[in-house]
XYZ file of C-alpha atoms in Angstrom:
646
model
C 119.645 14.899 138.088
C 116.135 16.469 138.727
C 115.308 15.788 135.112
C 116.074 12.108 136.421
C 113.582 12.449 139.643
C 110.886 14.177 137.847
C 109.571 16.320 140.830
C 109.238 19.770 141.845
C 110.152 19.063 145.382
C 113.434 17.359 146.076
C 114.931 16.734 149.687
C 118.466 15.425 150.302
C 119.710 14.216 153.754
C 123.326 13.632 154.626
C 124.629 16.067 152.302
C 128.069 15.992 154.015
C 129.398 19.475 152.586
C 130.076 22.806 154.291
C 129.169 26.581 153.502
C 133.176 27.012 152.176
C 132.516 23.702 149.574
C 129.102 24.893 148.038
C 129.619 25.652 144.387
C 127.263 27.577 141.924
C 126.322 23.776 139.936
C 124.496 23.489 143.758
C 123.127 26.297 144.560
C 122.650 28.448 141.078
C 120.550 25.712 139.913
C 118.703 27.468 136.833
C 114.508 27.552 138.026
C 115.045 26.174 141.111
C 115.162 27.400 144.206
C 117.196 25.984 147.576
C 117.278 26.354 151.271
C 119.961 24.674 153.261
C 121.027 23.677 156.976
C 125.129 22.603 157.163
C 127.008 21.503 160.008
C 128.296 24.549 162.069
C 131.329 22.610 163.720
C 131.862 19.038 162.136
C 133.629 18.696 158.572
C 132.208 16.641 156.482
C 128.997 15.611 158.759
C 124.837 15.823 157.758
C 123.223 18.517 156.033
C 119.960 18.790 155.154
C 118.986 21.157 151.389
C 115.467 20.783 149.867
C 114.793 22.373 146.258
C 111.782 23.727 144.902
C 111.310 24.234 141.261
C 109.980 28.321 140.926
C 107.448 26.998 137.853
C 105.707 24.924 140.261
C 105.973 25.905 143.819
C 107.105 28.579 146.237
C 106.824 28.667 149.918
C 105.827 31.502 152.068
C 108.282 31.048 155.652
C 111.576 29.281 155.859
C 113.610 28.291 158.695
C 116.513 25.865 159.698
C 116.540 24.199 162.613
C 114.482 21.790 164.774
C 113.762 24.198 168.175
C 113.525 27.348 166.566
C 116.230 29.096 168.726
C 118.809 29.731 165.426
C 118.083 32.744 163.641
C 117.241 34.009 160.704
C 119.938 35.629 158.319
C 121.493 38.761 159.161
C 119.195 39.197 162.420
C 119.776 38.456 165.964
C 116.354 37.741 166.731
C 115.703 33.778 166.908
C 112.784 32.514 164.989
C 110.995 31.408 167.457
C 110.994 34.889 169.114
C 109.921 36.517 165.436
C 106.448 38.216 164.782
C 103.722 35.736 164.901
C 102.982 36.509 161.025
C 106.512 35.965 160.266
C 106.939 32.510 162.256
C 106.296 28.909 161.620
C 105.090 27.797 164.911
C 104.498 24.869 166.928
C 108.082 25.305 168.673
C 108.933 22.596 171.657
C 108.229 23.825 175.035
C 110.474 22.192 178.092
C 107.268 21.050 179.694
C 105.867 19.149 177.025
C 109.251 16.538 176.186
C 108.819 13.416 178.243
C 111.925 11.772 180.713
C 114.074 14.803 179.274
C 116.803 16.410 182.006
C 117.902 20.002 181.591
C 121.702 18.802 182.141
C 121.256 16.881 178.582
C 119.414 19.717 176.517
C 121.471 22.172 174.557
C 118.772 23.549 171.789
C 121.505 25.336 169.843
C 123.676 22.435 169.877
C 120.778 20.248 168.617
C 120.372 22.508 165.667
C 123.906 23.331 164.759
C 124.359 19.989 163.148
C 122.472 20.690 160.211
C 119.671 17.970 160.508
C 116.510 20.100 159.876
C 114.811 22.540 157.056
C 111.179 23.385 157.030
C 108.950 25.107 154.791
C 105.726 26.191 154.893
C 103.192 26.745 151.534
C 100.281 28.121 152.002
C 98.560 24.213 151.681
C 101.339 22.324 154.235
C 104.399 22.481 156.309
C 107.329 20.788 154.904
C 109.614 19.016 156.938
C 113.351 17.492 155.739
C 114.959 16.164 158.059
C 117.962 13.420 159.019
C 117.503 11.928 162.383
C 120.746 10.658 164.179
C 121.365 7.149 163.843
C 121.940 4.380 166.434
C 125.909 4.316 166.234
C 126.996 4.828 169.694
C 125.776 4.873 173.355
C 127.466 8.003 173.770
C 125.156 9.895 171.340
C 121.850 7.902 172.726
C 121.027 11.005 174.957
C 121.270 13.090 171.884
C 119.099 10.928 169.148
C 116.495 10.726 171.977
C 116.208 14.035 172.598
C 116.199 15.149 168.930
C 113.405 12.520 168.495
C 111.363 14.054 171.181
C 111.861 17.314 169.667
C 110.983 16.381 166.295
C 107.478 14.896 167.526
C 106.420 17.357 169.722
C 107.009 19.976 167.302
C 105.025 17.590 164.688
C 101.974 17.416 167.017
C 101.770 21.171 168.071
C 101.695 21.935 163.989
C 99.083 19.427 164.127
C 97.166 21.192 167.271
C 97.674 24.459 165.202
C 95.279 22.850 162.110
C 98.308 23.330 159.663
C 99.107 19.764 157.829
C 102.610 18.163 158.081
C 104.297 16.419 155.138
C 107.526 14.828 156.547
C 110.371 13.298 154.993
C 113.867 12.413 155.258
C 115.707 9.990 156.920
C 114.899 9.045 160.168
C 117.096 6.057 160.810
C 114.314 3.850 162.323
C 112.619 0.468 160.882
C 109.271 0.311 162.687
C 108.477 -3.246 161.885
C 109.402 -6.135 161.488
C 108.401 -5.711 157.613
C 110.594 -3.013 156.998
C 114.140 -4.678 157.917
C 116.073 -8.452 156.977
C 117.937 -7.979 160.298
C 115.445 -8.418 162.994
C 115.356 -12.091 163.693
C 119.532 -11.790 163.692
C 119.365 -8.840 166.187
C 116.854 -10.292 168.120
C 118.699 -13.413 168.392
C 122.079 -11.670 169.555
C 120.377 -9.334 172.132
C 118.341 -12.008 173.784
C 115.234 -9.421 172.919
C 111.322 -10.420 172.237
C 109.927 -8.921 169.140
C 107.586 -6.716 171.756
C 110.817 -5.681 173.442
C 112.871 -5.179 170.066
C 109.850 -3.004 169.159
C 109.377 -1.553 171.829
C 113.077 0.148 172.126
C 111.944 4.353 172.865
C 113.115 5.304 168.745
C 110.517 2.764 167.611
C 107.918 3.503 170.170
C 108.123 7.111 169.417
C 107.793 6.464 165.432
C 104.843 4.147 166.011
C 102.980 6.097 168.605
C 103.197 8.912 165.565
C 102.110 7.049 162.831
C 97.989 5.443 162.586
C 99.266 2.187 161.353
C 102.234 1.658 164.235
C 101.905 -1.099 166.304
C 102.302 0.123 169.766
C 102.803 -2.681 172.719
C 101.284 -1.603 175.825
C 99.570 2.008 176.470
C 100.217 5.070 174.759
C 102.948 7.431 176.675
C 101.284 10.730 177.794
C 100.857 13.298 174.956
C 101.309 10.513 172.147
C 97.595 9.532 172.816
C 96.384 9.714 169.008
C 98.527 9.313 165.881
C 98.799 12.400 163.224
C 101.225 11.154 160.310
C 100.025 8.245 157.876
C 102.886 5.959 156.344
C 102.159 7.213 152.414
C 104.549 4.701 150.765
C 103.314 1.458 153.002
C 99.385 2.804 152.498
C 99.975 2.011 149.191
C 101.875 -1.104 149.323
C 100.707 -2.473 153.092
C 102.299 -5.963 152.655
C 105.100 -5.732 150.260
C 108.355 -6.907 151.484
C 111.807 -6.579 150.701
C 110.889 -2.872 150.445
C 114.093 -1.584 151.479
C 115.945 1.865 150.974
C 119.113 1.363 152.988
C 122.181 -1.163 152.470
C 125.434 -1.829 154.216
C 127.908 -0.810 151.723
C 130.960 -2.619 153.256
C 129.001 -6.053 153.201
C 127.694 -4.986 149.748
C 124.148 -6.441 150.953
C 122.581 -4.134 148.138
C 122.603 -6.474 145.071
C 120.624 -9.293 147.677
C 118.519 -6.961 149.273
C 119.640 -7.479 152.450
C 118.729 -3.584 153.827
C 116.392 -2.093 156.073
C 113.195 1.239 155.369
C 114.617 4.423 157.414
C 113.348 6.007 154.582
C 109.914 8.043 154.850
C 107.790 9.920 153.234
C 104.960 10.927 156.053
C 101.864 13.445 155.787
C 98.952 14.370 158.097
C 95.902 12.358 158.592
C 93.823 14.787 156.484
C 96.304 14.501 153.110
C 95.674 11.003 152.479
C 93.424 11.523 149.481
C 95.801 14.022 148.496
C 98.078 11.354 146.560
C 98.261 9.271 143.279
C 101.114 7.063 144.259
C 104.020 6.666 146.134
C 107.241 4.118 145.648
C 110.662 3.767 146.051
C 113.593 3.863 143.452
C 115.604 1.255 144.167
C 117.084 1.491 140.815
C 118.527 5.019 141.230
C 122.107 3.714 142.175
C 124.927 6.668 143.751
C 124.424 6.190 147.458
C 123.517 3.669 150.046
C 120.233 4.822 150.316
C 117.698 5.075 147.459
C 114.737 7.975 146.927
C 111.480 7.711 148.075
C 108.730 9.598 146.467
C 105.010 10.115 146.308
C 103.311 11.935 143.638
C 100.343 14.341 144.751
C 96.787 14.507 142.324
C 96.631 17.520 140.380
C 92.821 17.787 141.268
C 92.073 17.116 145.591
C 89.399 17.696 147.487
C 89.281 20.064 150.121
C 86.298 21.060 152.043
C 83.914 19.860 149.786
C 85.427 21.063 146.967
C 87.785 20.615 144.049
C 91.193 22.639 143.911
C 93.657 22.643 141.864
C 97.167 21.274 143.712
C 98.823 24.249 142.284
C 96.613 26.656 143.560
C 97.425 25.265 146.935
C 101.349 25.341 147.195
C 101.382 28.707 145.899
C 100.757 32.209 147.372
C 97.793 33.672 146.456
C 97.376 34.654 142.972
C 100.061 33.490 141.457
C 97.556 30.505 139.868
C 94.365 30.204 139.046
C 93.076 27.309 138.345
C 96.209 25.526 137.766
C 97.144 28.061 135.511
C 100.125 31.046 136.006
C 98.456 34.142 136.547
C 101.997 35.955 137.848
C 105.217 35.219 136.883
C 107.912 34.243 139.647
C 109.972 37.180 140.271
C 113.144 38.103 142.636
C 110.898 39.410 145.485
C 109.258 36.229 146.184
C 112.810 34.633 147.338
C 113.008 34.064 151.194
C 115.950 35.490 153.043
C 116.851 31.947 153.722
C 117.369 31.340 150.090
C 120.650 29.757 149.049
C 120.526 32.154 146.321
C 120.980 34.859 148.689
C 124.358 33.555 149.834
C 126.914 36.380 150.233
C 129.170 34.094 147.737
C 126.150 33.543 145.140
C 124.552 36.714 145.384
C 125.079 40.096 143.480
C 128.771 39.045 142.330
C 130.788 41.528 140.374
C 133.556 41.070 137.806
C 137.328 40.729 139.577
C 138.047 44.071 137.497
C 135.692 45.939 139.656
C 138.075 45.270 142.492
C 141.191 47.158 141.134
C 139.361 49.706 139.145
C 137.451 52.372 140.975
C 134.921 54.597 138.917
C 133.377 57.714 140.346
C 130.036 57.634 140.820
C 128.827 61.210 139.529
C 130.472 63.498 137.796
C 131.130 65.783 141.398
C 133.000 62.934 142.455
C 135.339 62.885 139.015
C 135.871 66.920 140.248
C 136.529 66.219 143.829
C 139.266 63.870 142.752
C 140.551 66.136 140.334
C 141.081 68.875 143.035
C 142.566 66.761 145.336
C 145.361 65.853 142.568
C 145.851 69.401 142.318
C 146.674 70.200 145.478
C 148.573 68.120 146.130
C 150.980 68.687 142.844
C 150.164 65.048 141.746
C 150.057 64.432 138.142
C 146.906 63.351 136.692
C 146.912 59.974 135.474
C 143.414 58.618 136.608
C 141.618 60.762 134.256
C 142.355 61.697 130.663
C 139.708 64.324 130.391
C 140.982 68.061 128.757
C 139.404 69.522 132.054
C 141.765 66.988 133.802
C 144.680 68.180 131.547
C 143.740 71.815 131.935
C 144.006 71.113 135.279
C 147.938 69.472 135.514
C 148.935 72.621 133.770
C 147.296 74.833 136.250
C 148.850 73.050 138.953
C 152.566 72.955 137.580
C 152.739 76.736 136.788
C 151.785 77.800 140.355
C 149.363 80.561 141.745
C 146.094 80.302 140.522
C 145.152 76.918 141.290
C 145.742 77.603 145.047
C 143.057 79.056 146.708
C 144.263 79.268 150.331
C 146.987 81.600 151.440
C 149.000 79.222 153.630
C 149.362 77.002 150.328
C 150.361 80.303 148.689
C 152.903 81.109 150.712
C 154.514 77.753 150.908
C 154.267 77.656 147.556
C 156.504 80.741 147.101
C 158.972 79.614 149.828
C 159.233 76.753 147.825
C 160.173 78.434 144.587
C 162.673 81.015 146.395
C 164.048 77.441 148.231
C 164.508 76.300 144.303
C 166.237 79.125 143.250
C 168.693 79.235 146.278
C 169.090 76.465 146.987
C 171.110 75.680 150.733
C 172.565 72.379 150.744
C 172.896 69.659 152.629
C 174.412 65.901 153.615
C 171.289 64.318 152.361
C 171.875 62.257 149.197
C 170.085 64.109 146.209
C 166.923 62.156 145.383
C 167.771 59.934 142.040
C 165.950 60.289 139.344
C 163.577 57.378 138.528
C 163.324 58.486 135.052
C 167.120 57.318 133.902
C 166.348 53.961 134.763
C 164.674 51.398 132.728
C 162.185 49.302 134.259
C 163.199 45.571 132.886
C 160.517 43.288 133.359
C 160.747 39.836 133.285
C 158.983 37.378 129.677
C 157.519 34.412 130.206
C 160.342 32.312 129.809
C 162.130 33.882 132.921
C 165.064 35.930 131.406
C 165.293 39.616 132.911
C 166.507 41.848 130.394
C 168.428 41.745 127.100
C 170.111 38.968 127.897
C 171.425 36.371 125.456
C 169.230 33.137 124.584
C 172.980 31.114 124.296
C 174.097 32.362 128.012
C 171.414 30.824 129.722
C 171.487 28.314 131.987
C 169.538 26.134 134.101
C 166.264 24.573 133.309
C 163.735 25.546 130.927
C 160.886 23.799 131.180
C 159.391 20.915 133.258
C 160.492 18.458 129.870
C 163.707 19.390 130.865
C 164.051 18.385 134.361
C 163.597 14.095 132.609
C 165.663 15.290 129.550
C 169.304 14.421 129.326
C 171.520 17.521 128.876
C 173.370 17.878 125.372
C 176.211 19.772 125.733
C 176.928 22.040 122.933
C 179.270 21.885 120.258
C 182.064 24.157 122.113
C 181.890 22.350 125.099
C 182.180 18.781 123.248
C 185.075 20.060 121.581
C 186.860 21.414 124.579
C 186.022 17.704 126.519
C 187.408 16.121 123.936
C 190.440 17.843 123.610
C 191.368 17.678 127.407
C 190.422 13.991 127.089
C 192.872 13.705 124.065
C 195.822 14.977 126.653
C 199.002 13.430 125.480
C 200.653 12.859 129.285
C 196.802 11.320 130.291
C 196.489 9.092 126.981
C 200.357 7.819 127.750
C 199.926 7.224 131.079
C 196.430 5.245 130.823
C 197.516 3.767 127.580
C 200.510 1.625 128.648
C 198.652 0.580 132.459
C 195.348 -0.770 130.916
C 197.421 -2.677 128.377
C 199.808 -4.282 130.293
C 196.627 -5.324 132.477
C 194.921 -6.442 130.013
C 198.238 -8.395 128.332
C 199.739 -9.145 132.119
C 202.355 -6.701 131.110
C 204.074 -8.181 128.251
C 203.117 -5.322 125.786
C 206.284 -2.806 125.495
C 205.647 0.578 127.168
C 205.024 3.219 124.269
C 205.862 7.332 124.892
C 204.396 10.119 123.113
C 200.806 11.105 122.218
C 201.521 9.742 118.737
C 201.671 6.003 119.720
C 199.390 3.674 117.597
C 198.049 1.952 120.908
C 196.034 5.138 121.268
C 195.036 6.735 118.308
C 191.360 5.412 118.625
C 189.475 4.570 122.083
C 186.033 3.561 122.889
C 185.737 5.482 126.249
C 187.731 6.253 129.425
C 186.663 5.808 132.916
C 185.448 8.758 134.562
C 186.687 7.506 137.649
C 190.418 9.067 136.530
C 190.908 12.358 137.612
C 191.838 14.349 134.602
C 193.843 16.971 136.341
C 195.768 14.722 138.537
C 196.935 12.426 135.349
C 197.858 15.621 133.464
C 200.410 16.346 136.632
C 201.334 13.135 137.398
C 203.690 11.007 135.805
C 203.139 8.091 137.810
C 201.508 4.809 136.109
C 198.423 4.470 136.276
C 196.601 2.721 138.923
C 194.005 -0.394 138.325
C 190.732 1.276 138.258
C 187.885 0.127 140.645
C 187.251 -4.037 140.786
C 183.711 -3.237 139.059
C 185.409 -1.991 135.975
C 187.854 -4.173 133.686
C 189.948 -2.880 130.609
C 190.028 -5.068 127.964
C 192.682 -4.566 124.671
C 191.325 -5.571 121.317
C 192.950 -5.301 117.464
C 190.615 -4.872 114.796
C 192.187 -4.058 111.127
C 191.683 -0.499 111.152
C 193.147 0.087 114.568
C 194.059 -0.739 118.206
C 190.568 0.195 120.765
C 190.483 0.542 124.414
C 186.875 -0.835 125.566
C 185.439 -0.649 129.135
C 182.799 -3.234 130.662
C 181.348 -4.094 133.759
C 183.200 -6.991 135.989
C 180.697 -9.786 136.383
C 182.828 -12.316 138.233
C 183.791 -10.127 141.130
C 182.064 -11.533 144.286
C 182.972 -8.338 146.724
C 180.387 -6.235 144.742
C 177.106 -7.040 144.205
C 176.440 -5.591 140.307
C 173.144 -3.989 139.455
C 170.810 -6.073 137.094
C 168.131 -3.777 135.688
C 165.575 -6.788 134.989
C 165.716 -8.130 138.754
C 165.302 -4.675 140.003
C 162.626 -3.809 138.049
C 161.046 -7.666 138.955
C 161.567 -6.769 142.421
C 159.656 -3.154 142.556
C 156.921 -4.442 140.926
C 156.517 -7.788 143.159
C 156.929 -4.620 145.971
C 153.970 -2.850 144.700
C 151.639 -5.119 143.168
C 148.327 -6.373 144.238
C 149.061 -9.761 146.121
C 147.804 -12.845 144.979
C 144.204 -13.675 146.408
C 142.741 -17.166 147.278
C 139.864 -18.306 145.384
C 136.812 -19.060 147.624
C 135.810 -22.668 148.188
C 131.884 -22.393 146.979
C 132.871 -20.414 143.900
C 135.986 -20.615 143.097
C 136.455 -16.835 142.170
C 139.205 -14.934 143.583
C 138.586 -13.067 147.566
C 138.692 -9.922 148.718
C 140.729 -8.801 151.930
C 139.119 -7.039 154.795
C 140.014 -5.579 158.061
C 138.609 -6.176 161.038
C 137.546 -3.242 163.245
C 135.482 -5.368 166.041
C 136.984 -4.495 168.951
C 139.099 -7.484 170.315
C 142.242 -9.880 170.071
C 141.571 -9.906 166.392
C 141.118 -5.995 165.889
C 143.554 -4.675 162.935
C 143.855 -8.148 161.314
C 142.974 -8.733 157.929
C 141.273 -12.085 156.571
C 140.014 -13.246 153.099
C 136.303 -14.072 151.918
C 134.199 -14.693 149.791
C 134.006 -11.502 147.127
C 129.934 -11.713 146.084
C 127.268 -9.955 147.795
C 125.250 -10.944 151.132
C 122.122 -12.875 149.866
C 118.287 -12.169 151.105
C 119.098 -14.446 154.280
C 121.927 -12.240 155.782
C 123.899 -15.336 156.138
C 126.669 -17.345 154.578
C 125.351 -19.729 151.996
C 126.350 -23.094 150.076
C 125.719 -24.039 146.887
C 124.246 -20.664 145.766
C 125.285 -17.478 144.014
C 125.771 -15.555 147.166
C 128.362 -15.301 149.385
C 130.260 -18.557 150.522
C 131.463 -19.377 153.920
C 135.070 -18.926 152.571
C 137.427 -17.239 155.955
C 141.212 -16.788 155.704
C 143.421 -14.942 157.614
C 145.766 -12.887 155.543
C 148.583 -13.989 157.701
C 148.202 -17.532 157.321
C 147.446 -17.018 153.482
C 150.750 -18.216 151.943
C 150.411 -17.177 148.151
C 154.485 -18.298 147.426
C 154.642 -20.099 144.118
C 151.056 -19.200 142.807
C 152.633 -16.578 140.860
């Protein structure tokens, strides 16, 4: 993917992961570097990460966060309480964000949504951010007072002399060039394009840009812009220049979108860049990147410098040229390389097996063992050995006299013993540990004896009996009382009883059978010498002669109207009518096949799905005829009837 973008500073917005989701293809990125704010609380919500290739770049400070109240890993100090060397600056003061109450304002709850990274390089400060969007009144109190944040901290970096390059998504179109919905929203809210422009998001954006159009005086402490547009300055009157599309109305593929999409630097930068455009081509999200590519040689103070030499700490180029190579050291704390998951793993050996760390250690351990008259299994050393012996034979590997003597009360105890009601301790050594193979048999046991299932093939398989258990079925099905009795009762059905009854296991009738119902008890016709009922309506016995011999054969009753029999191709017709994709009108300016929605607009409707046209929103927003966008094509999926279209 960076291959792709070609740059050596990438920022993503809305990254929509959490700390527990990050895997090494994100943040072990080989010669890049990363820096990341998540969500705290929501699942799934924001996130801000920026990159920085280590061949090219490396910044100096790092922080997360908008207000600079979070803190820095492992320390309790919040950044904007850090040593003045060691801080950013230009952090928000209460006094300086206009029509803001203190009931509204929760700092660390305007940071822990993981909407803000910045980094500083010696030339610039970096700013990614993702600005709440305009989804519901109840989070208007919160975009505004991020927004405020955001440009107050902008201008007191500005106040500070350090240059601001800003980008990210900031969820605002400032004019009326930069989205194909104002004339519709406009038009629904009753609002003048100075009103619709003049909404407090858009004022704010405008006031901090040179090129905003601002209606009316400047609010106090937005007097003078600091941030110039980089991709308008270099295409002022392009339209159409969009890097957001609804996805649901698939308004993509006719442009039908809206620029929330910036790339912003100071006043004082604007000769700093070659070009700057947007990749609308670069498909994957709803959004598409925005870049601008900086000169190699600028100007600064009368003088030219290499870009390199600029984003770098000093000497570590010269001239453009690597003078020091990157190393470890130079990583901030706020790395995503110094993760606790990511950083410094070990192998999952190292967590069972403990090795001593000097060779006092290996002793220490070794004395312990001794003394307390474990064997040594740890260790294979021939001190370790020497050691075992020393400890089994007795005296001289105890060195305190209270082990002493309880060692020889011990050995008198062993040679008189007293005894006791205690069971004698058994001895672990007769028994065989069995352990269980891989195919789940414990033991010696025999491969013929088992039962049950042996693999996941077998739980769709059929079960073959064996050979011995045939046999033995067949033989208790061959019972002379059960063939009799079932002999003479399905024949004289199935000859309305003229046939003569036969006796004895030997009668022709029987000799040779097709099958025999399993709904007769086997054990009750071997007792019984009773004839045998009519089996179930569903099942009739039919009596055949062929030249070789006499057959019994079984089929299903299809005339019987009290059951209802089971037809394999209707049931299989009607699970898949059950579970396939219903059949779709074809829109009236295309005639092309629709696509269902759902409506979610609160209202009667709300929950009810309709049909429409399937193509893509044109340029106009609107429904069109006769063209190769979408049609005005509407039909309610209830009073769709798609019966005999099949």
């Amino acid at each position: 993917m960076f291959d792709i973008l070609e740059a050596d500073i990438v920022v993503f917005q809305e990254c929509k992961i959490q700390r527990k989701d990050l895997r090494d293809d994100m943040v072990l990125v080989p010669g890049w570097d990363c820096y990341f704010s998540l969500p705290q609380h929501k699942k799934g919500y924001s996130g801000v990460v920026i990159y920085t290739r280590q061949a090219i770049c490396c910044p100096i400070r790092a922080e997360e966060g908008i207000t600079g109240v979070l803190c820095p890993p492992n320390s309790s100090t919040s950044y904007s309480q850090l040593d003045l060397d060691q801080q950013i600056g230009g952090y928000p003061k209460f006094d300086q964000i206009p029509d803001l109450s203190d009931t509204f304002l929760d700092l660390p709850m305007l940071d822990s949504e993981g909407r803000c990274v910045i980094l500083e390089f010696p030339a610039f400060v970096l700013i990614g951010t993702y600005c709440p969007a305009n989804t519901a009144e109840s989070r208007d109190d919160f975009r505004s007072n991020f927004l405020n944040l955001l440009d107050v901290r902008i201008r007191n970096l500005a106040a500070m002399g350090k240059r601001v390059f800003l980008a990210g998504d900031i969820n605002i179109s400032k004019e009326r060039l930069d989205t194909a919905n104002a004339e519709s929203a406009m038009r629904k809210t009753g609002m003048s394009e100075e009103e619709y422009f003049s909404t407090p998001a858009r004022r704010m954006l405008n006031q901090l840009l040179d090129d905003g159009k601002v209606y009316g005086d400047r609010d106090a402490g937005r007097e003078t812009p600091v941030l110039w547009d980089i991709c308008r300055g270099f295409h002022p009157n392009r339209k159409g220049m969009f890097t957001c599309w609804e996805q649901k109305t698939n308004a993509r593929p006719g442009n039908f979108g809206a620029r929330i999409d910036y790339v912003l630097c100071s006043l004082d930068m604007k000769d700093w860049f070659l070009d700057s455009n947007i990749q609308e081509g670069l498909l994957g999200s709803d959004h598409c990147p925005v870049y601008a590519t900086m000169k190699d040689i600028i100007s600064l103070d009368g003088k030219d410098v290499h870009t390199k030499d600029l984003i770098n700490p000093a000497g570590t180029f010269l001239l453009g040229e690597r003078v020091r190579e990157y190393s470890s050291k130079e990583i901030l704390p706020q790395s995503g390389r110094l993760i606790t998951e990511f950083n410094r793993r070990r192998n999952i050996r190292d967590m069972f097996i403990r090795h001593p760390s000097s060779a006092n250690d290996q002793d220490r351990v070794e004395t312990r063992c001794i003394l307390e008259r474990e064997p040594m299994l740890a260790f294979s050393s021939p001190k370790a050995k020497s050691a075992s012996k020393v400890a089994d034979t007795g005296s001289r590997a105890l060195s305190n006299k209270d082990t002493l003597e309880t060692g020889v009360k011990q050995a008198q105890q062993s040679q008189n013993p007293i005894p006791t009601n205690k069971r004698p301790a058994e001895d672990r050594s007769l028994y065989k540990t069995t352990k269980r193979s891989k195919s789940g048999s414990v033991g010696n046991t025999n491969n013929s004896s088992r039962n049950g299932q042996q693999s996941l093939r077998g739980f769709f398989k059929t079960q073959t009996p064996s050979r011995e258990e045939a046999n033995r079925s067949f033989e208790q099905q061959r019972s002379p009382q059960v063939v009799e009795d079932w002999t003479i009762d399905a024949t004289r059905e199935s000859r309305g009883n003229n046939l003569p009854r036969t006796h004895g296991p030997t009668s022709p009738a029987v000799t040779d059978f097709d099958y025999i119902p399993s709904s007769m008890p086997t054990t009750q016709a071997a007792t019984q010498n009773t004839p045998f009922q009519s089996p179930s309506p569903a099942v009739r016995l039919t009596y055949r002669e062929d030249d070789s011999a006499r057959k019994l054969a079984t089929s299903e009753a299809t005339s019987s109207p009290s059951r209802n029999a089971h037809n394999p191709v209707e049931s299989k017709a009607s699970w898949s009518k059950l579970f396939s994709k219903p059949v779709s009108p074809r829109c009236e300016g295309h005639d092309e096949p629709c696509k269902t929605m759902l409506t979610r607009k609160p209202g009667v409707n709300c929950g009810r799905s309709f049909w429409m046209c399937a193509r893509p929103l044109g340029p106009s927003g609107a429904k069109e005829k006769g063209t190769e966008w979408r049609c005005a094509t509407f039909i309610w999926c209830s009073d769709w009837n798609a019966v005999g279209l099949e």
